[in-house]
Tab-separated table of C-alpha atoms and ligand atoms in Angstrom:
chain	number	residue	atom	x	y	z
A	284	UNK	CA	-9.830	16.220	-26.675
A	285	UNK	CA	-9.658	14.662	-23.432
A	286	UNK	CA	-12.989	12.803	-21.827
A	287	UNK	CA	-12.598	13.843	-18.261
A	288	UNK	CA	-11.563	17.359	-18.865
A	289	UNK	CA	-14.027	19.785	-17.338
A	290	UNK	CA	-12.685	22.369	-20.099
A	291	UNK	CA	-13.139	20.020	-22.971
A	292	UNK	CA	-16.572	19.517	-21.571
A	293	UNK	CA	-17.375	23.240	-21.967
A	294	UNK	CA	-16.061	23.577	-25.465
A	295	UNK	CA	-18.635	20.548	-26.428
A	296	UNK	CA	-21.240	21.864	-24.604
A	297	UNK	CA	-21.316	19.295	-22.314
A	298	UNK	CA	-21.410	21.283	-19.303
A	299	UNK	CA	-23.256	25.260	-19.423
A	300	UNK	CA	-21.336	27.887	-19.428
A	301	UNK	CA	-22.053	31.669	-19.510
A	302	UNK	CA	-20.150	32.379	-22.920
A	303	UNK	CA	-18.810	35.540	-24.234
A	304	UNK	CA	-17.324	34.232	-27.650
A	305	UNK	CA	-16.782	31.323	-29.686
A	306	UNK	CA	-15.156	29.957	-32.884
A	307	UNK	CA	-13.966	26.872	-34.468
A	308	UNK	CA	-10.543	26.921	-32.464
A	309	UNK	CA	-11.498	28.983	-29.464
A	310	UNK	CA	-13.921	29.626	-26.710
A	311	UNK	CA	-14.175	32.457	-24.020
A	312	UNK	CA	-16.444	31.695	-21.197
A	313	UNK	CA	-17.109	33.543	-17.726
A	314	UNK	CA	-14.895	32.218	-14.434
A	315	UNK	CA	-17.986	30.714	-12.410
A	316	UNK	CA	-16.340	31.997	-9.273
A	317	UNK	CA	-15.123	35.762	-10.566
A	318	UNK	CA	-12.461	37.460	-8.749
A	319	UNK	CA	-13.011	40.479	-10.408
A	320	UNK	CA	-15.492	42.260	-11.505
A	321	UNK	CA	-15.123	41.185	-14.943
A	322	UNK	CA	-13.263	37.931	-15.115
A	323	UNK	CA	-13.612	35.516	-17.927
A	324	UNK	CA	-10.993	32.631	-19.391
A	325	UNK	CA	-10.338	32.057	-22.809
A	326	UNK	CA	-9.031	28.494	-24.249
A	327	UNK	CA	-8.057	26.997	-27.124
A	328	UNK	CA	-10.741	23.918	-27.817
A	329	UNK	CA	-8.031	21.262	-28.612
A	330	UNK	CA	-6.977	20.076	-25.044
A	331	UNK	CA	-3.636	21.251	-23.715
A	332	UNK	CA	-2.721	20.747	-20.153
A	333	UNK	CA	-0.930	24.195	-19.977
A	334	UNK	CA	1.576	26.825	-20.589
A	335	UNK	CA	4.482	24.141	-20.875
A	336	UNK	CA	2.780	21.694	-23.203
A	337	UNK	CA	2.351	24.756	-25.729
A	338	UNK	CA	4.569	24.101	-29.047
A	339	UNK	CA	5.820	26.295	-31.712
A	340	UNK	CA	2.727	24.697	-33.811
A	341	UNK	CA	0.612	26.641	-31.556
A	342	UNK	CA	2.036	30.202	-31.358
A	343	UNK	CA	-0.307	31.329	-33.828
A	344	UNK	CA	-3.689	30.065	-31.717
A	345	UNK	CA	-2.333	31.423	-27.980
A	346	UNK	CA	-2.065	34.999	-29.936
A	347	UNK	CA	-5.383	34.969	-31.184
A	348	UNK	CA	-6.458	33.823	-27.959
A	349	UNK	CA	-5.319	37.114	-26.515
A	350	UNK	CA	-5.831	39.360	-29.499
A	351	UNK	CA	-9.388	38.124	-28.679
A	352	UNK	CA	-9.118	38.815	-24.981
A	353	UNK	CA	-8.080	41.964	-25.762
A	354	UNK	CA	-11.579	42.432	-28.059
A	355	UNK	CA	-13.725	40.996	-25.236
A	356	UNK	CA	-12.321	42.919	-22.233
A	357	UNK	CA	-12.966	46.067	-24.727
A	358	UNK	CA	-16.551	44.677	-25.389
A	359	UNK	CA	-16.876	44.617	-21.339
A	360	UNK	CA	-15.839	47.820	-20.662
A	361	UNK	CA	-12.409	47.385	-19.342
A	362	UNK	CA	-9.153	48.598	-21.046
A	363	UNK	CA	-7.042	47.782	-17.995
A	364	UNK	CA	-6.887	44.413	-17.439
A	365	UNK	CA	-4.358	42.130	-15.822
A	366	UNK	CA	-3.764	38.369	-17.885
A	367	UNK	CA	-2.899	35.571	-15.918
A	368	UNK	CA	-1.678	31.873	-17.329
A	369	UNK	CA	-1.184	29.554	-14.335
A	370	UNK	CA	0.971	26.571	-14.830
A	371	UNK	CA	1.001	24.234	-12.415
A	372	UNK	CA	-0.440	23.392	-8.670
A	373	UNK	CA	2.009	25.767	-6.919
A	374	UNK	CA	1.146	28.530	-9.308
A	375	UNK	CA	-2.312	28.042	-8.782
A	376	UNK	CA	-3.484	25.744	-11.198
A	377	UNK	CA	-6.501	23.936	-10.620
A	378	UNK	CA	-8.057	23.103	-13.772
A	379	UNK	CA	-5.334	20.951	-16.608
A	380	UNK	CA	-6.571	22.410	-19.731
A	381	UNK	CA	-4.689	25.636	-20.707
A	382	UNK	CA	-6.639	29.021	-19.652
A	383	UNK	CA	-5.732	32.459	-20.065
A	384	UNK	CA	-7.794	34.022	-17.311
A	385	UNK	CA	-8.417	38.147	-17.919
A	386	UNK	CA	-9.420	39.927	-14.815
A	387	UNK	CA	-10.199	43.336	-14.014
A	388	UNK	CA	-13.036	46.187	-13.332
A	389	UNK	CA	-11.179	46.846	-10.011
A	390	UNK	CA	-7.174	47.863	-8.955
A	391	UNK	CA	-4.521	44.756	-9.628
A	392	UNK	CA	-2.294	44.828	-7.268
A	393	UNK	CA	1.328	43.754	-7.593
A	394	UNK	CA	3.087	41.812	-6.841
A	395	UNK	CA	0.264	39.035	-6.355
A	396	UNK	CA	-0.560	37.097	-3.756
B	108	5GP	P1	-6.850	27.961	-12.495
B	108	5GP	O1	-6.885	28.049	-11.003
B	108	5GP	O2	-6.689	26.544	-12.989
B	108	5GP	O3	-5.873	28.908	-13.160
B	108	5GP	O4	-8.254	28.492	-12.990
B	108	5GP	C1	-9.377	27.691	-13.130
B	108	5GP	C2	-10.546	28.618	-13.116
B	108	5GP	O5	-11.673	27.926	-13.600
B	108	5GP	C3	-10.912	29.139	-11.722
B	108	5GP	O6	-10.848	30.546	-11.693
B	108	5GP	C4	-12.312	28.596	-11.484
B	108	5GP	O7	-13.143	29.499	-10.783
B	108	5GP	C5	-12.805	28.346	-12.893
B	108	5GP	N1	-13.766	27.260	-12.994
B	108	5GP	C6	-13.695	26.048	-12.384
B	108	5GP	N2	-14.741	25.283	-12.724
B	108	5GP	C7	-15.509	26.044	-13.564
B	108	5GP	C8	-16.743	25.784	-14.254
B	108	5GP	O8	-17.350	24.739	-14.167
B	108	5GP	N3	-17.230	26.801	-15.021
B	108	5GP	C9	-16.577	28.007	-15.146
B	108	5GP	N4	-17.153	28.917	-15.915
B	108	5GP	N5	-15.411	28.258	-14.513
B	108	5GP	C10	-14.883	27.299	-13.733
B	109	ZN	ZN1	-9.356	19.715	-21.927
């Protein structure tokens, strides 16, 4: 848990958010500024500031995180879906609590911008 973390804020319940699913361990929530037509993030509840601070003790939680991904795009009508984990400022990383964004509900294009 970290105070000032918007993210940990979500997964308390501190701060609204439009929620698709939620456990013990994780949470999937919609982006509040959607780039796709369906674009929601799933993280873990236990803070993590991203990809690189993920440990072999947490293999198990980032595959249910997209095993569940994978059950929410489904529940959203999408089985083409592009999965993005940003790690730091230069890849786009605003927010420092690990996210796995899932976006799609339009064409992906590739390579990304
Ligand atoms: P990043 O750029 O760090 O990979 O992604 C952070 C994402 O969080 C962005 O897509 C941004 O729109 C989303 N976001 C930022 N603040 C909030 C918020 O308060 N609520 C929700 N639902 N999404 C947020
Ligand atoms: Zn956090």
């Amino acid at each position: 848990m970290s105070d000032n973390c918007l993210f940990c804020k979500i997964a308390r319940g501190e701060i609204p958010a439009d929620k698709l699913y939620e456990d013990d361990d994780i949470l999937a929530f919609r982006d509040i500024s959607p780039q796709a037509p369906v674009h929601f993030l799933v993280i873990p509840k236990k803070h993590f500031s991203g990809p690189a601070a993920i440990t072999e003790a947490e293999e198990q939680l980032i595959g249910r995180m997209m095993r569940k991904g994978n059950e929410i795009a489904r529940k959203e009508g999408i089985d083409h879906y592009r999965v993005v984990f940003n790690n730091g400022e230069q890849a786009g990383q605003t927010v420092f609590h690990i996210h796995m964004h899932i976006l799609g509900g339009r064409n992906m294009n590739w390579p990304p911008g």
